[in-house]
PDB file of C-alpha atoms in Angstrom:
ATOM      1  CA  MET A   1      57.032  82.640 224.564  1.00  0.00           C
ATOM      2  CA  PHE A   2      59.185  79.653 224.895  1.00  0.00           C
ATOM      3  CA  VAL A   3      62.225  79.075 223.349  1.00  0.00           C
ATOM      4  CA  SER A   4      64.428  75.820 223.136  1.00  0.00           C
ATOM      5  CA  ILE A   5      67.786  76.272 224.936  1.00  0.00           C
ATOM      6  CA  PRO A   6      70.423  74.101 223.698  1.00  0.00           C
ATOM      7  CA  SER A   7      71.933  71.472 226.319  1.00  0.00           C
ATOM      8  CA  ARG A   8      75.250  72.525 227.756  1.00  0.00           C
ATOM      9  CA  GLN A   9      75.947  68.878 228.618  1.00  0.00           C
ATOM     10  CA  LYS A  10      78.909  67.330 226.822  1.00  0.00           C
ATOM     11  CA  PRO A  11      78.074  64.003 224.684  1.00  0.00           C
ATOM     12  CA  SER A  12      78.839  61.032 226.772  1.00  0.00           C
ATOM     13  CA  ILE A  13      81.970  58.982 225.506  1.00  0.00           C
ATOM     14  CA  ARG A  14      80.908  55.908 223.794  1.00  0.00           C
ATOM     15  CA  TRP A  15      83.217  53.468 225.557  1.00  0.00           C
ATOM     16  CA  ALA A  16      81.272  50.149 225.922  1.00  0.00           C
ATOM     17  CA  THR A  17      81.646  49.066 222.081  1.00  0.00           C
ATOM     18  CA  PRO A  18      85.328  50.075 221.748  1.00  0.00           C
ATOM     19  CA  ALA A  19      85.766  48.017 225.178  1.00  0.00           C
ATOM     20  CA  LEU A  20      84.065  45.018 223.942  1.00  0.00           C
ATOM     21  CA  ALA A  21      86.105  45.255 220.733  1.00  0.00           C
ATOM     22  CA  ILE A  22      89.457  45.412 222.586  1.00  0.00           C
ATOM     23  CA  VAL A  23      88.386  42.419 224.557  1.00  0.00           C
ATOM     24  CA  LEU A  24      87.206  40.363 221.723  1.00  0.00           C
ATOM     25  CA  LEU A  25      90.681  41.173 219.977  1.00  0.00           C
ATOM     26  CA  SER A  26      92.631  40.701 223.357  1.00  0.00           C
ATOM     27  CA  ALA A  27      90.815  37.390 223.969  1.00  0.00           C
ATOM     28  CA  PHE A  28      91.594  35.940 220.506  1.00  0.00           C
ATOM     29  CA  LEU A  29      95.146  37.027 220.457  1.00  0.00           C
ATOM     30  CA  TRP A  30      95.509  35.147 223.734  1.00  0.00           C
ATOM     31  CA  ALA A  31      93.787  32.135 222.697  1.00  0.00           C
ATOM     32  CA  ARG A  32      96.264  32.103 219.788  1.00  0.00           C
ATOM     33  CA  SER A  33      99.400  32.516 221.570  1.00  0.00           C
ATOM     34  CA  LEU A  34      98.364  29.213 223.338  1.00  0.00           C
ATOM     35  CA  GLY A  35      98.634  27.293 219.860  1.00  0.00           C
ATOM     36  CA  GLY A  36      97.646  23.547 219.330  1.00  0.00           C
ATOM     37  CA  VAL A  37      96.118  21.528 222.309  1.00  0.00           C
ATOM     38  CA  ALA A  38      96.121  24.428 224.733  1.00  0.00           C
ATOM     39  CA  GLN A  39      94.035  26.465 222.343  1.00  0.00           C
ATOM     40  CA  SER A  40      91.421  23.670 221.800  1.00  0.00           C
ATOM     41  CA  ASP A  41      91.471  23.026 225.422  1.00  0.00           C
ATOM     42  CA  LEU A  42      90.538  26.554 226.253  1.00  0.00           C
ATOM     43  CA  LEU A  43      87.543  26.797 223.287  1.00  0.00           C
ATOM     44  CA  ASN A  44      86.142  23.303 224.682  1.00  0.00           C
ATOM     45  CA  GLU A  45      86.453  24.723 228.569  1.00  0.00           C
ATOM     46  CA  TRP A  46      84.690  27.863 227.861  1.00  0.00           C
ATOM     47  CA  GLY A  47      82.702  27.588 224.563  1.00  0.00           C
ATOM     48  CA  ALA A  48      78.966  26.555 224.941  1.00  0.00           C
ATOM     49  CA  LEU A  49      78.421  22.827 224.286  1.00  0.00           C
ATOM     50  CA  THR A  50      75.474  21.091 222.310  1.00  0.00           C
ATOM     51  CA  GLY A  51      73.515  18.384 223.413  1.00  0.00           C
ATOM     52  CA  GLY A  52      71.884  17.172 226.524  1.00  0.00           C
ATOM     53  CA  MET A  53      70.588  20.936 227.674  1.00  0.00           C
ATOM     54  CA  VAL A  54      66.598  20.201 226.682  1.00  0.00           C
ATOM     55  CA  ALA A  55      65.648  18.672 230.357  1.00  0.00           C
ATOM     56  CA  PRO A  56      64.837  21.326 232.974  1.00  0.00           C
ATOM     57  CA  GLU A  57      67.089  19.608 235.899  1.00  0.00           C
ATOM     58  CA  VAL A  58      70.117  19.723 233.473  1.00  0.00           C
ATOM     59  CA  TRP A  59      69.833  23.532 233.081  1.00  0.00           C
ATOM     60  CA  LEU A  60      69.363  23.569 237.034  1.00  0.00           C
ATOM     61  CA  ALA A  61      72.598  21.381 237.536  1.00  0.00           C
ATOM     62  CA  SER A  62      74.706  23.638 235.201  1.00  0.00           C
ATOM     63  CA  LEU A  63      73.335  26.579 236.878  1.00  0.00           C
ATOM     64  CA  GLN A  64      74.451  25.086 240.156  1.00  0.00           C
ATOM     65  CA  ARG A  65      77.833  24.036 238.839  1.00  0.00           C
ATOM     66  CA  GLY A  66      78.011  27.496 237.320  1.00  0.00           C
ATOM     67  CA  THR A  67      78.653  25.960 233.837  1.00  0.00           C
ATOM     68  CA  VAL A  68      75.871  28.337 232.336  1.00  0.00           C
ATOM     69  CA  LEU A  69      78.541  30.906 232.189  1.00  0.00           C
ATOM     70  CA  ARG A  70      79.686  29.314 228.997  1.00  0.00           C
ATOM     71  CA  LEU A  71      77.102  31.023 227.443  1.00  0.00           C
ATOM     72  CA  PHE A  72      78.506  34.178 228.013  1.00  0.00           C
ATOM     73  CA  THR A  73      82.085  33.123 227.864  1.00  0.00           C
ATOM     74  CA  ALA A  74      81.544  31.884 224.238  1.00  0.00           C
ATOM     75  CA  LEU A  75      81.052  35.282 223.040  1.00  0.00           C
ATOM     76  CA  PHE A  76      84.779  36.171 223.626  1.00  0.00           C
ATOM     77  CA  LEU A  77      86.099  33.129 221.716  1.00  0.00           C
ATOM     78  CA  HIS A  78      86.660  32.967 218.207  1.00  0.00           C
ATOM     79  CA  ALA A  79      88.256  30.280 215.911  1.00  0.00           C
ATOM     80  CA  ASP A  80      89.668  32.279 213.247  1.00  0.00           C
ATOM     81  CA  TRP A  81      90.597  35.713 211.968  1.00  0.00           C
ATOM     82  CA  ALA A  82      87.724  36.050 209.339  1.00  0.00           C
ATOM     83  CA  HIS A  83      85.071  35.776 211.918  1.00  0.00           C
ATOM     84  CA  LEU A  84      86.450  37.785 214.091  1.00  0.00           C
ATOM     85  CA  VAL A  85      87.163  40.654 212.014  1.00  0.00           C
ATOM     86  CA  GLY A  86      83.677  40.065 210.666  1.00  0.00           C
ATOM     87  CA  ASN A  87      82.129  40.640 214.092  1.00  0.00           C
ATOM     88  CA  LEU A  88      84.295  43.519 214.827  1.00  0.00           C
ATOM     89  CA  VAL A  89      83.402  45.726 211.691  1.00  0.00           C
ATOM     90  CA  PHE A  90      79.710  45.070 212.288  1.00  0.00           C
ATOM     91  CA  LEU A  91      80.112  45.513 215.953  1.00  0.00           C
ATOM     92  CA  LEU A  92      81.524  48.927 215.569  1.00  0.00           C
ATOM     93  CA  ILE A  93      79.131  49.902 212.540  1.00  0.00           C
ATOM     94  CA  PHE A  94      76.038  49.222 214.517  1.00  0.00           C
ATOM     95  CA  GLY A  95      77.255  49.240 218.152  1.00  0.00           C
ATOM     96  CA  LEU A  96      78.641  52.866 218.200  1.00  0.00           C
ATOM     97  CA  PRO A  97      74.998  54.262 217.232  1.00  0.00           C
ATOM     98  CA  ALA A  98      73.143  52.012 219.621  1.00  0.00           C
ATOM     99  CA  GLU A  99      75.341  52.930 222.406  1.00  0.00           C
ATOM    100  CA  ARG A 100      74.742  56.503 221.732  1.00  0.00           C
ATOM    101  CA  SER A 101      70.883  55.981 221.932  1.00  0.00           C
ATOM    102  CA  MET A 102      70.754  53.526 224.695  1.00  0.00           C
ATOM    103  CA  GLY A 103      73.887  54.431 226.816  1.00  0.00           C
ATOM    104  CA  PRO A 104      76.812  52.091 227.447  1.00  0.00           C
ATOM    105  CA  TRP A 105      75.041  49.832 230.561  1.00  0.00           C
ATOM    106  CA  ARG A 106      72.032  49.271 228.490  1.00  0.00           C
ATOM    107  CA  PHE A 107      74.058  48.505 225.849  1.00  0.00           C
ATOM    108  CA  LEU A 108      76.442  46.057 227.418  1.00  0.00           C
ATOM    109  CA  LEU A 109      73.147  44.493 228.740  1.00  0.00           C
ATOM    110  CA  LEU A 110      71.866  43.975 224.944  1.00  0.00           C
ATOM    111  CA  PHE A 111      75.198  42.565 223.989  1.00  0.00           C
ATOM    112  CA  LEU A 112      75.803  39.840 227.064  1.00  0.00           C
ATOM    113  CA  VAL A 113      72.026  38.761 227.314  1.00  0.00           C
ATOM    114  CA  GLY A 114      71.340  38.775 223.639  1.00  0.00           C
ATOM    115  CA  GLY A 115      74.434  36.661 222.841  1.00  0.00           C
ATOM    116  CA  ALA A 116      73.912  34.453 225.709  1.00  0.00           C
ATOM    117  CA  VAL A 117      69.963  33.709 224.296  1.00  0.00           C
ATOM    118  CA  ALA A 118      71.628  33.373 220.840  1.00  0.00           C
ATOM    119  CA  ASN A 119      73.940  30.461 222.168  1.00  0.00           C
ATOM    120  CA  VAL A 120      70.650  28.779 224.065  1.00  0.00           C
ATOM    121  CA  ALA A 121      69.122  28.826 220.719  1.00  0.00           C
ATOM    122  CA  ALA A 122      72.279  27.440 219.206  1.00  0.00           C
ATOM    123  CA  VAL A 123      72.857  24.782 221.653  1.00  0.00           C
ATOM    124  CA  LEU A 124      69.114  23.443 221.612  1.00  0.00           C
ATOM    125  CA  SER A 125      68.927  23.748 217.765  1.00  0.00           C
ATOM    126  CA  ILE A 126      72.254  21.768 217.008  1.00  0.00           C
ATOM    127  CA  ASP A 127      71.497  17.950 216.946  1.00  0.00           C
ATOM    128  CA  ALA A 128      75.159  16.738 217.335  1.00  0.00           C
ATOM    129  CA  PRO A 129      76.378  16.374 221.024  1.00  0.00           C
ATOM    130  CA  ASP A 130      79.381  18.109 222.547  1.00  0.00           C
ATOM    131  CA  ARG A 131      79.755  20.509 219.616  1.00  0.00           C
ATOM    132  CA  VAL A 132      81.519  23.846 220.966  1.00  0.00           C
ATOM    133  CA  VAL A 133      79.485  27.279 220.028  1.00  0.00           C
ATOM    134  CA  ILE A 134      81.675  30.171 219.947  1.00  0.00           C
ATOM    135  CA  GLY A 135      81.699  33.612 218.608  1.00  0.00           C
ATOM    136  CA  ALA A 136      79.978  36.900 219.271  1.00  0.00           C
ATOM    137  CA  SER A 137      77.692  36.548 215.866  1.00  0.00           C
ATOM    138  CA  GLY A 138      74.788  36.032 218.302  1.00  0.00           C
ATOM    139  CA  ALA A 139      75.393  39.199 220.323  1.00  0.00           C
ATOM    140  CA  VAL A 140      76.168  41.362 217.179  1.00  0.00           C
ATOM    141  CA  SER A 141      72.776  40.006 215.873  1.00  0.00           C
ATOM    142  CA  ALA A 142      71.268  41.407 218.791  1.00  0.00           C
ATOM    143  CA  VAL A 143      72.929  44.946 218.618  1.00  0.00           C
ATOM    144  CA  ILE A 144      71.847  44.741 214.861  1.00  0.00           C
ATOM    145  CA  GLY A 145      68.194  43.863 215.322  1.00  0.00           C
ATOM    146  CA  ALA A 146      67.994  46.587 218.421  1.00  0.00           C
ATOM    147  CA  TYR A 147      69.236  49.400 216.006  1.00  0.00           C
ATOM    148  CA  LEU A 148      66.824  48.508 213.207  1.00  0.00           C
ATOM    149  CA  ALA A 149      63.936  48.295 215.415  1.00  0.00           C
ATOM    150  CA  LEU A 150      65.162  51.936 216.984  1.00  0.00           C
ATOM    151  CA  PHE A 151      66.031  53.473 213.481  1.00  0.00           C
ATOM    152  CA  PRO A 152      64.218  51.379 210.752  1.00  0.00           C
ATOM    153  CA  THR A 153      64.780  54.066 208.309  1.00  0.00           C
ATOM    154  CA  ALA A 154      68.553  54.920 209.269  1.00  0.00           C
ATOM    155  CA  GLN A 155      71.167  55.471 206.635  1.00  0.00           C
ATOM    156  CA  LEU A 156      74.972  54.640 207.656  1.00  0.00           C
ATOM    157  CA  GLY A 157      78.140  55.963 206.506  1.00  0.00           C
ATOM    158  CA  VAL A 158      80.319  53.342 205.013  1.00  0.00           C
ATOM    159  CA  VAL A 159      84.202  54.070 204.021  1.00  0.00           C
ATOM    160  CA  LEU A 160      84.726  52.463 200.613  1.00  0.00           C
ATOM    161  CA  PRO A 161      88.842  52.431 199.635  1.00  0.00           C
ATOM    162  CA  LEU A 162      88.993  53.723 196.262  1.00  0.00           C
ATOM    163  CA  GLY A 163      92.694  53.685 195.309  1.00  0.00           C
ATOM    164  CA  LEU A 164      94.514  56.197 197.038  1.00  0.00           C
ATOM    165  CA  PHE A 165      91.321  57.683 198.476  1.00  0.00           C
ATOM    166  CA  MET A 166      88.731  56.800 200.863  1.00  0.00           C
ATOM    167  CA  GLU A 167      85.159  57.614 199.776  1.00  0.00           C
ATOM    168  CA  VAL A 168      82.166  57.915 202.342  1.00  0.00           C
ATOM    169  CA  VAL A 169      79.187  56.770 201.210  1.00  0.00           C
ATOM    170  CA  LYS A 170      75.679  56.141 202.787  1.00  0.00           C
ATOM    171  CA  ALA A 171      73.509  52.888 202.527  1.00  0.00           C
ATOM    172  CA  PRO A 172      70.577  51.886 204.220  1.00  0.00           C
ATOM    173  CA  ALA A 173      71.011  49.913 207.310  1.00  0.00           C
ATOM    174  CA  SER A 174      68.892  46.785 206.027  1.00  0.00           C
ATOM    175  CA  VAL A 175      71.328  46.474 203.076  1.00  0.00           C
ATOM    176  CA  LEU A 176      74.398  46.095 205.762  1.00  0.00           C
ATOM    177  CA  ILE A 177      72.129  43.620 207.373  1.00  0.00           C
ATOM    178  CA  GLY A 178      72.108  41.704 204.359  1.00  0.00           C
ATOM    179  CA  VAL A 179      75.703  41.991 204.016  1.00  0.00           C
ATOM    180  CA  TRP A 180      76.155  40.778 207.329  1.00  0.00           C
ATOM    181  CA  ALA A 181      74.150  37.644 206.653  1.00  0.00           C
ATOM    182  CA  LEU A 182      76.010  37.010 203.580  1.00  0.00           C
ATOM    183  CA  LEU A 183      79.442  37.285 205.554  1.00  0.00           C
ATOM    184  CA  GLN A 184      78.112  34.917 207.595  1.00  0.00           C
ATOM    185  CA  VAL A 185      77.791  31.971 204.972  1.00  0.00           C
ATOM    186  CA  VAL A 186      81.309  33.055 203.686  1.00  0.00           C
ATOM    187  CA  PHE A 187      82.737  32.642 207.123  1.00  0.00           C
ATOM    188  CA  ALA A 188      81.421  29.298 207.561  1.00  0.00           C
ATOM    189  CA  TYR A 189      82.722  27.928 204.095  1.00  0.00           C
ATOM    190  CA  THR A 190      86.201  29.491 204.606  1.00  0.00           C
ATOM    191  CA  GLY A 191      86.484  28.572 208.442  1.00  0.00           C
ATOM    192  CA  PRO A 192      87.625  25.752 210.474  1.00  0.00           C
ATOM    193  CA  THR A 193      83.642  24.582 210.949  1.00  0.00           C
ATOM    194  CA  PHE A 194      83.023  23.932 207.121  1.00  0.00           C
ATOM    195  CA  GLY A 195      79.474  24.456 206.117  1.00  0.00           C
ATOM    196  CA  THR A 196      77.976  25.301 209.604  1.00  0.00           C
ATOM    197  CA  VAL A 197      76.003  28.337 210.266  1.00  0.00           C
ATOM    198  CA  ALA A 198      74.260  28.668 213.356  1.00  0.00           C
ATOM    199  CA  TRP A 199      71.103  30.481 211.952  1.00  0.00           C
ATOM    200  CA  PRO A 200      68.942  29.907 215.022  1.00  0.00           C
ATOM    201  CA  ALA A 201      71.582  31.773 216.929  1.00  0.00           C
ATOM    202  CA  HIS A 202      71.335  34.481 214.458  1.00  0.00           C
ATOM    203  CA  ILE A 203      67.777  34.668 214.357  1.00  0.00           C
ATOM    204  CA  ALA A 204      67.297  34.159 218.195  1.00  0.00           C
ATOM    205  CA  GLY A 205      69.966  36.817 218.566  1.00  0.00           C
ATOM    206  CA  PHE A 206      68.328  39.144 216.123  1.00  0.00           C
ATOM    207  CA  LEU A 207      64.823  38.872 217.511  1.00  0.00           C
ATOM    208  CA  PHE A 208      65.974  39.470 221.064  1.00  0.00           C
ATOM    209  CA  GLY A 209      67.607  42.810 219.931  1.00  0.00           C
ATOM    210  CA  VAL A 210      64.461  43.719 218.323  1.00  0.00           C
ATOM    211  CA  VAL A 211      62.389  42.961 221.368  1.00  0.00           C
ATOM    212  CA  PHE A 212      64.530  44.654 223.741  1.00  0.00           C
ATOM    213  CA  ALA A 213      64.791  47.842 221.968  1.00  0.00           C
ATOM    214  CA  LEU A 214      60.884  48.026 221.985  1.00  0.00           C
ATOM    215  CA  PHE A 215      61.060  47.216 225.569  1.00  0.00           C
ATOM    216  CA  VAL A 216      63.547  49.994 226.756  1.00  0.00           C
ATOM    217  CA  ARG A 217      62.442  52.425 223.700  1.00  0.00           C
ATOM    218  CA  ALA A 218      60.447  54.880 226.511  1.00  0.00           C
ATOM    219  CA  ALA A 219      63.528  54.908 228.619  1.00  0.00           C
ATOM    220  CA  ILE A 220      65.994  55.663 225.460  1.00  0.00           C
ATOM    221  CA  ALA A 221      63.551  58.570 224.760  1.00  0.00           C
ATOM    222  CA  ARG A 222      63.715  59.993 227.752  1.00  0.00           C
ATOM    223  CA  ARG A 223      67.329  59.557 227.802  1.00  0.00           C
ATOM    224  CA  MET A 224      67.702  61.468 224.371  1.00  0.00           C
ATOM    225  CA  ARG A 225      65.509  64.134 225.600  1.00  0.00           C
ATOM    226  CA  LYS A 226      67.446  64.781 228.586  1.00  0.00           C
ATOM    227  CA  ARG A 227      70.703  65.142 226.309  1.00  0.00           C
ATOM    228  CA  GLN A 228      68.892  67.615 224.567  1.00  0.00           C
ATOM    229  CA  GLY A 229      67.871  69.638 227.487  1.00  0.00           C
ATOM    230  CA  TYR A 230      64.088  69.226 227.719  1.00  0.00           C
TER     231      TYR A 230
END
């Protein structure tokens, strides 16, 4: 007779998602503290720039100069509170369960590379030259895509403030993704970049997340079985 013996291994601490949230918030507060021209210079220096990034020799020169790092540093810069808070909320909603499944290091790889791929899509798709692309929306889209690929029928708990009480309700992940897309439109028409939504970046990040999750699904399954002790 074979019986299942529960694992005595303590659940791993999910530190990557909170760490990313703290870094995003800290970077925003630091940029705001500079104020005025200094803040604009910071965004222009570390944000991803559109235009002139089509030819292979341009990408090679960018790699040699190190300016390709802008694709990553742009993820940690935000122009206003609305976009930052929206990204933080959905990063925590989808990031914590995704990190629990795939582990912190794999999750960090998803966030950083997925965000960089999304920024590449934005840089190539925006016609106007020298436009600054900033924000973690593409990286969050990658996290959302990976979560949906891993758990397509999952439901997530949402805390709703009802007067003096807080009510937790379950909502399908697909509904929350629709809310996320709607908020991107709202943020675009309330922020400094009025009417601008980098949809190619969101779509590219989302698709990267789906492909990433399918590619590492076997490794995630082995990790989860190991956690359960079999």
